[in-house]
Tab-separated table of C-alpha atoms in Angstrom:
chain	number	residue	atom	x	y	z
A	1	MET	CA	-40.457	19.287	-95.788
A	2	ALA	CA	-43.110	17.704	-97.994
A	3	ASN	CA	-40.878	14.696	-98.698
A	4	LYS	CA	-40.255	14.149	-94.974
A	5	GLU	CA	-43.999	14.242	-94.220
A	6	GLU	CA	-44.689	11.751	-97.025
A	7	LYS	CA	-42.043	9.359	-95.679
A	8	ALA	CA	-43.476	9.606	-92.142
A	9	ASP	CA	-46.983	8.852	-93.468
A	10	GLU	CA	-45.610	5.940	-95.495
A	11	LYS	CA	-43.931	4.426	-92.420
A	12	LYS	CA	-47.108	4.844	-90.347
A	13	THR	CA	-49.216	3.213	-93.028
A	14	THR	CA	-46.770	0.297	-93.369
A	15	TRP	CA	-46.939	-0.387	-89.595
A	16	LYS	CA	-50.738	-0.519	-89.677
A	17	ASP	CA	-50.661	-2.765	-92.697
A	18	THR	CA	-48.930	-5.496	-90.636
A	19	ILE	CA	-52.166	-5.862	-88.691
A	20	TYR	CA	-54.692	-5.225	-91.425
A	21	ASN	CA	-54.059	-4.182	-94.996
A	22	PRO	CA	-57.202	-2.569	-96.429
A	23	ARG	CA	-55.812	-2.686	-99.986
A	24	THR	CA	-55.322	-6.499	-100.066
A	25	GLY	CA	-57.767	-7.462	-97.290
A	26	GLU	CA	-55.002	-9.329	-95.415
A	27	PHE	CA	-55.147	-9.752	-91.619
A	28	ILE	CA	-51.758	-10.450	-90.007
A	29	GLY	CA	-50.377	-11.347	-93.411
A	30	ARG	CA	-53.147	-13.719	-94.516
A	31	THR	CA	-56.365	-13.334	-96.444
A	32	ALA	CA	-59.718	-14.514	-95.097
A	33	SER	CA	-59.685	-17.589	-97.369
A	34	SER	CA	-56.191	-18.507	-96.144
A	35	TRP	CA	-57.271	-18.213	-92.497
A	36	GLY	CA	-60.377	-20.257	-93.287
A	37	LEU	CA	-58.337	-23.097	-94.791
A	38	ILE	CA	-55.985	-23.149	-91.778
A	39	PHE	CA	-58.919	-23.189	-89.360
A	40	LEU	CA	-60.568	-25.989	-91.346
A	41	PHE	CA	-57.330	-28.040	-91.353
A	42	TYR	CA	-56.850	-27.832	-87.571
A	43	LEU	CA	-60.538	-28.461	-86.962
A	44	VAL	CA	-60.341	-31.714	-88.947
A	45	PHE	CA	-56.954	-32.642	-87.465
A	46	TYR	CA	-57.904	-32.183	-83.808
A	47	GLY	CA	-61.335	-33.676	-84.429
A	48	PHE	CA	-59.628	-36.789	-85.770
A	49	LEU	CA	-57.324	-36.956	-82.706
A	50	ALA	CA	-60.288	-36.554	-80.347
A	51	GLY	CA	-62.167	-39.290	-82.179
A	52	MET	CA	-59.169	-41.658	-81.999
A	53	PHE	CA	-58.745	-40.964	-78.271
A	54	THR	CA	-62.456	-41.530	-77.621
A	55	LEU	CA	-62.457	-44.773	-79.601
A	56	THR	CA	-59.332	-46.019	-77.800
A	57	MET	CA	-60.810	-45.268	-74.386
A	58	TRP	CA	-64.096	-46.968	-75.327
A	59	VAL	CA	-62.310	-50.119	-76.521
A	60	MET	CA	-60.207	-50.210	-73.330
A	61	LEU	CA	-63.265	-49.779	-71.099
A	62	GLN	CA	-64.935	-52.745	-72.793
A	63	THR	CA	-62.154	-54.968	-71.427
A	64	LEU	CA	-62.739	-53.894	-67.801
A	65	ASP	CA	-65.043	-55.483	-65.282
A	66	ASP	CA	-67.101	-53.107	-63.134
A	67	TYR	CA	-66.785	-55.467	-60.176
A	68	THR	CA	-63.326	-57.054	-60.322
A	69	PRO	CA	-59.917	-55.576	-61.240
A	70	LYS	CA	-58.395	-57.264	-64.274
A	71	TYR	CA	-54.907	-57.624	-62.808
A	72	ARG	CA	-54.642	-58.727	-59.171
A	73	ASP	CA	-51.405	-60.724	-59.142
A	74	ARG	CA	-49.553	-58.155	-57.005
A	75	VAL	CA	-52.023	-58.211	-54.100
A	76	ALA	CA	-52.528	-61.948	-53.630
A	77	ASN	CA	-51.570	-61.682	-49.963
A	78	PRO	CA	-53.239	-59.111	-47.701
A	79	GLY	CA	-51.513	-56.807	-45.268
A	80	LEU	CA	-52.447	-56.221	-41.647
A	81	MET	CA	-53.456	-52.925	-40.097
A	82	ILE	CA	-54.372	-51.847	-36.574
A	83	ARG	CA	-56.868	-49.554	-34.939
A	84	PRO	CA	-56.335	-47.038	-33.498
A	85	ARG	CA	-54.393	-46.002	-36.565
A	86	TYR	CA	-51.154	-45.162	-34.787
A	87	MET	CA	-47.911	-47.114	-35.009
A	88	ASP	CA	-46.726	-45.462	-31.787
A	89	ILE	CA	-49.233	-45.528	-28.926
A	90	SER	CA	-48.119	-43.646	-25.831
A	91	PHE	CA	-50.219	-42.462	-22.881
A	92	ASN	CA	-50.542	-42.199	-19.125
A	93	ARG	CA	-53.447	-44.274	-17.877
A	94	SER	CA	-54.240	-41.623	-15.233
A	95	ILE	CA	-54.589	-38.807	-17.767
A	96	PRO	CA	-57.673	-39.290	-20.000
A	97	GLN	CA	-56.632	-36.438	-22.293
A	98	GLN	CA	-53.668	-38.541	-23.425
A	99	TYR	CA	-55.654	-41.587	-24.502
A	100	ASN	CA	-58.970	-40.023	-25.554
A	101	LYS	CA	-57.860	-39.829	-29.190
A	102	TYR	CA	-57.245	-43.583	-29.241
A	103	VAL	CA	-60.596	-44.314	-27.620
A	104	SER	CA	-62.407	-42.013	-30.033
A	105	HIS	CA	-60.788	-43.690	-33.022
A	106	MET	CA	-61.712	-47.160	-31.738
A	107	GLU	CA	-65.322	-46.143	-31.139
A	108	SER	CA	-65.628	-44.606	-34.599
A	109	PHE	CA	-64.220	-47.704	-36.263
A	110	LEU	CA	-66.484	-50.133	-34.375
A	111	ARG	CA	-69.716	-48.190	-34.834
A	112	PRO	CA	-70.713	-50.093	-38.042
A	113	TYR	CA	-70.212	-53.340	-36.093
A	114	ASN	CA	-72.924	-52.482	-33.559
A	115	ASP	CA	-75.159	-55.473	-32.870
A	116	SER	CA	-78.257	-53.440	-33.720
A	117	LEU	CA	-76.953	-53.039	-37.289
A	118	GLN	CA	-75.481	-56.513	-37.706
A	119	VAL	CA	-78.681	-58.403	-36.836
A	120	ALA	CA	-80.008	-57.488	-40.289
A	121	ASN	CA	-77.271	-59.538	-41.975
A	122	LYS	CA	-77.517	-63.189	-42.945
A	123	ASN	CA	-76.288	-65.852	-40.520
A	124	CYS	CA	-73.586	-67.919	-42.194
A	125	THR	CA	-72.210	-71.407	-41.688
A	126	LEU	CA	-69.073	-71.077	-39.588
A	127	GLY	CA	-65.903	-72.637	-40.928
A	128	GLU	CA	-67.048	-72.530	-44.570
A	129	TYR	CA	-66.509	-70.007	-47.325
A	130	TYR	CA	-69.618	-68.004	-48.142
A	131	GLU	CA	-69.659	-68.495	-51.915
A	132	GLN	CA	-71.890	-66.058	-53.838
A	133	ASP	CA	-70.345	-66.078	-57.308
A	134	ASN	CA	-73.702	-66.524	-59.041
A	135	ASP	CA	-75.679	-64.179	-56.790
A	136	GLU	CA	-76.266	-60.705	-58.167
A	137	GLU	CA	-76.804	-59.241	-54.697
A	138	LYS	CA	-73.977	-60.225	-52.353
A	139	LYS	CA	-75.014	-60.729	-48.735
A	140	VAL	CA	-72.924	-60.073	-45.645
A	141	CYS	CA	-72.245	-62.317	-42.661
A	142	PRO	CA	-72.799	-60.580	-39.321
A	143	PHE	CA	-69.841	-59.680	-37.157
A	144	MET	CA	-71.254	-58.593	-33.822
A	145	ARG	CA	-69.365	-55.982	-31.887
A	146	SER	CA	-70.224	-57.856	-28.703
A	147	GLN	CA	-67.949	-60.694	-29.899
A	148	LEU	CA	-65.025	-58.520	-28.884
A	149	GLN	CA	-66.151	-58.754	-25.249
A	150	GLN	CA	-63.735	-56.740	-23.068
A	151	CYS	CA	-62.515	-54.886	-26.151
A	152	SER	CA	-65.955	-54.059	-27.553
A	153	GLY	CA	-66.211	-50.744	-25.738
A	154	LEU	CA	-69.660	-51.742	-24.487
A	155	GLY	CA	-68.729	-52.645	-20.926
A	156	ASP	CA	-65.662	-50.409	-20.743
A	157	ALA	CA	-66.019	-47.293	-22.861
A	158	THR	CA	-62.252	-46.659	-22.665
A	159	PHE	CA	-61.314	-50.041	-24.205
A	160	GLY	CA	-59.007	-50.766	-21.266
A	161	TYR	CA	-56.915	-47.610	-21.677
A	162	SER	CA	-57.972	-46.226	-18.301
A	163	GLU	CA	-56.680	-49.437	-16.674
A	164	GLY	CA	-53.404	-49.407	-18.537
A	165	GLN	CA	-54.390	-52.584	-20.420
A	166	PRO	CA	-55.233	-51.217	-23.866
A	167	CYS	CA	-57.068	-53.055	-26.607
A	168	ILE	CA	-55.740	-53.044	-30.154
A	169	LEU	CA	-57.882	-54.044	-33.130
A	170	VAL	CA	-56.107	-55.993	-35.872
A	171	LYS	CA	-57.710	-56.307	-39.277
A	172	MET	CA	-56.716	-57.858	-42.572
A	173	ASN	CA	-56.895	-55.706	-45.677
A	174	ARG	CA	-59.559	-56.631	-48.203
A	175	VAL	CA	-58.506	-58.648	-51.239
A	176	ILE	CA	-61.164	-59.538	-53.806
A	177	GLY	CA	-61.671	-63.269	-54.150
A	178	LEU	CA	-59.331	-64.200	-51.291
A	179	ARG	CA	-59.989	-67.649	-49.821
A	180	PRO	CA	-57.385	-68.282	-47.117
A	181	ARG	CA	-56.677	-71.952	-46.562
A	182	GLY	CA	-56.433	-73.614	-43.176
A	183	ASP	CA	-57.709	-71.801	-40.098
A	184	PRO	CA	-56.489	-68.215	-40.270
A	185	ARG	CA	-55.879	-66.479	-36.964
A	186	ILE	CA	-54.050	-63.461	-35.588
A	187	SER	CA	-51.124	-64.081	-33.271
A	188	CYS	CA	-49.207	-61.312	-31.491
A	189	ALA	CA	-46.054	-61.258	-29.412
A	190	ALA	CA	-43.861	-58.693	-27.676
A	191	LYS	CA	-40.283	-58.514	-28.900
A	192	ARG	CA	-38.559	-59.144	-25.572
A	193	GLU	CA	-37.276	-62.055	-23.499
A	194	ASN	CA	-40.260	-62.382	-21.160
A	195	PRO	CA	-43.565	-62.985	-22.983
A	196	LEU	CA	-46.376	-60.480	-22.553
A	197	GLN	CA	-49.768	-61.915	-21.667
A	198	MET	CA	-52.509	-61.072	-24.177
A	199	LEU	CA	-56.186	-61.877	-24.548
A	200	TYR	CA	-57.777	-62.405	-27.962
A	201	TYR	CA	-61.358	-61.729	-29.035
A	202	PRO	CA	-62.813	-63.726	-30.731
A	203	SER	CA	-61.094	-66.582	-28.930
A	204	GLU	CA	-57.651	-67.560	-30.225
A	205	GLY	CA	-57.755	-64.634	-32.639
A	206	LYS	CA	-59.682	-66.607	-35.253
A	207	LEU	CA	-60.791	-65.134	-38.567
A	208	ASP	CA	-63.649	-67.360	-39.628
A	209	LYS	CA	-63.816	-68.489	-43.260
A	210	SER	CA	-67.454	-67.475	-43.545
A	211	TYR	CA	-66.304	-63.855	-44.061
A	212	PHE	CA	-64.504	-64.868	-47.263
A	213	PRO	CA	-64.450	-64.285	-50.169
A	214	TYR	CA	-64.904	-60.563	-50.606
A	215	TYR	CA	-66.442	-59.529	-53.939
A	216	GLY	CA	-65.410	-55.896	-54.196
A	217	LYS	CA	-66.746	-52.535	-53.128
A	218	LYS	CA	-69.403	-52.316	-55.845
A	219	ALA	CA	-70.712	-55.884	-55.604
A	220	HIS	CA	-70.314	-56.114	-51.817
A	221	PRO	CA	-71.063	-52.566	-50.596
A	222	ASN	CA	-72.076	-53.510	-47.034
A	223	TYR	CA	-69.176	-55.863	-46.395
A	224	LEU	CA	-67.252	-55.512	-43.127
A	225	GLN	CA	-64.118	-57.568	-42.688
A	226	PRO	CA	-63.679	-59.506	-39.449
A	227	VAL	CA	-61.412	-58.018	-36.798
A	228	VAL	CA	-59.476	-59.458	-33.899
A	229	ALA	CA	-59.128	-57.531	-30.659
A	230	VAL	CA	-55.911	-57.997	-28.719
A	231	LYS	CA	-55.903	-56.882	-25.091
A	232	LEU	CA	-52.427	-56.209	-23.726
A	233	MET	CA	-52.381	-57.424	-20.132
A	234	LEU	CA	-49.801	-55.059	-18.687
A	235	GLN	CA	-49.362	-55.939	-15.005
A	236	SER	CA	-45.795	-55.867	-13.691
A	237	ASP	CA	-43.429	-52.912	-13.374
A	238	GLU	CA	-41.538	-54.350	-16.328
A	239	ASP	CA	-44.561	-53.692	-18.535
A	240	PHE	CA	-45.025	-50.018	-17.675
A	241	ASN	CA	-42.948	-46.937	-18.496
A	242	THR	CA	-41.047	-48.840	-21.166
A	243	GLU	CA	-41.437	-49.201	-24.912
A	244	LEU	CA	-43.031	-52.476	-25.920
A	245	THR	CA	-42.660	-53.523	-29.545
A	246	ILE	CA	-45.570	-55.741	-30.548
A	247	GLU	CA	-45.696	-57.766	-33.751
A	248	CYS	CA	-48.913	-59.367	-34.965
A	249	LYS	CA	-49.012	-61.952	-37.754
A	250	ILE	CA	-51.545	-63.958	-39.696
A	251	GLU	CA	-50.979	-67.610	-38.801
A	252	GLY	CA	-52.549	-71.011	-39.514
A	253	THR	CA	-52.917	-70.406	-43.228
A	254	ASP	CA	-51.013	-70.275	-46.502
A	255	LEU	CA	-50.860	-66.461	-46.479
A	256	ARG	CA	-47.354	-65.005	-46.351
A	257	ASN	CA	-46.154	-63.189	-43.239
A	258	ASN	CA	-42.356	-63.139	-43.532
A	259	ASP	CA	-41.527	-61.035	-46.574
A	260	GLU	CA	-38.626	-58.770	-45.593
A	261	ARG	CA	-39.378	-56.414	-48.492
A	262	ASP	CA	-42.871	-55.641	-47.177
A	263	LYS	CA	-43.217	-55.188	-43.421
A	264	PHE	CA	-47.021	-55.059	-43.637
A	265	LEU	CA	-47.550	-58.194	-45.738
A	266	GLY	CA	-49.346	-60.588	-43.401
A	267	ARG	CA	-48.043	-58.783	-40.332
A	268	VAL	CA	-47.870	-55.443	-38.563
A	269	THR	CA	-45.521	-54.034	-35.924
A	270	PHE	CA	-46.345	-51.206	-33.517
A	271	ARG	CA	-45.000	-49.739	-30.290
A	272	VAL	CA	-46.781	-49.113	-26.993
A	273	ILE	CA	-45.664	-47.096	-23.956
A	274	VAL	CA	-48.029	-46.992	-20.982
A	275	SER	CA	-47.252	-44.889	-17.942
A	276	LYS	CA	-48.902	-45.301	-14.555
């Protein structure tokens, strides 16, 4: 019996010793000095890695410009976008609930273009680039909302949607340093045999050069790109209750608008269905 009890105590003591052995001072099989050396090794090792990472990041950041991206070769040509931000616009002109979301989106987008805000900006020479490369504070040319006339939402708060002749805003995406040659303008057409009459604001869908170049969000924080409003003059029965595919392009310039790999490069296509 005594031998059995001694063996049981020996086994119990051996199991405890795997955690902490009071005779040798080992904790999980290692002495305090051994654990200290391991801790010191990993402290130096990971400290060195952290220092190398910090130094690498610092060197990389020294090569960056706070105002201009270093590589811009893949966005030399801007895309086109529309407002309201829907590629499929469908509504009944007699039911305000169906077009209110489009009107609300248009109003929200045009609010920064209000004349009361734009009068504070600098008047620019039309037809000429507004060069400010050497100016620390970049100024902004005014784009008055009233220039959009029937599509400004000032005279008609529904932007023509209540009449079944909706306005669509077309804008060019911002590209830092872009200086489009020629006389850039927006031109739209319906993809059907009979042409659809459209009105452009400003006239002829022009994008004046004075709004270029753009110097970036940080250097040009108050910049607003010019927009062109296109009013779809739906009149005949052929125009209503049918899907109209409209394509708008940037014309009169060297900017690309026919790249089959990118449907938004220099152009945009959307669909409109208006019911009476």
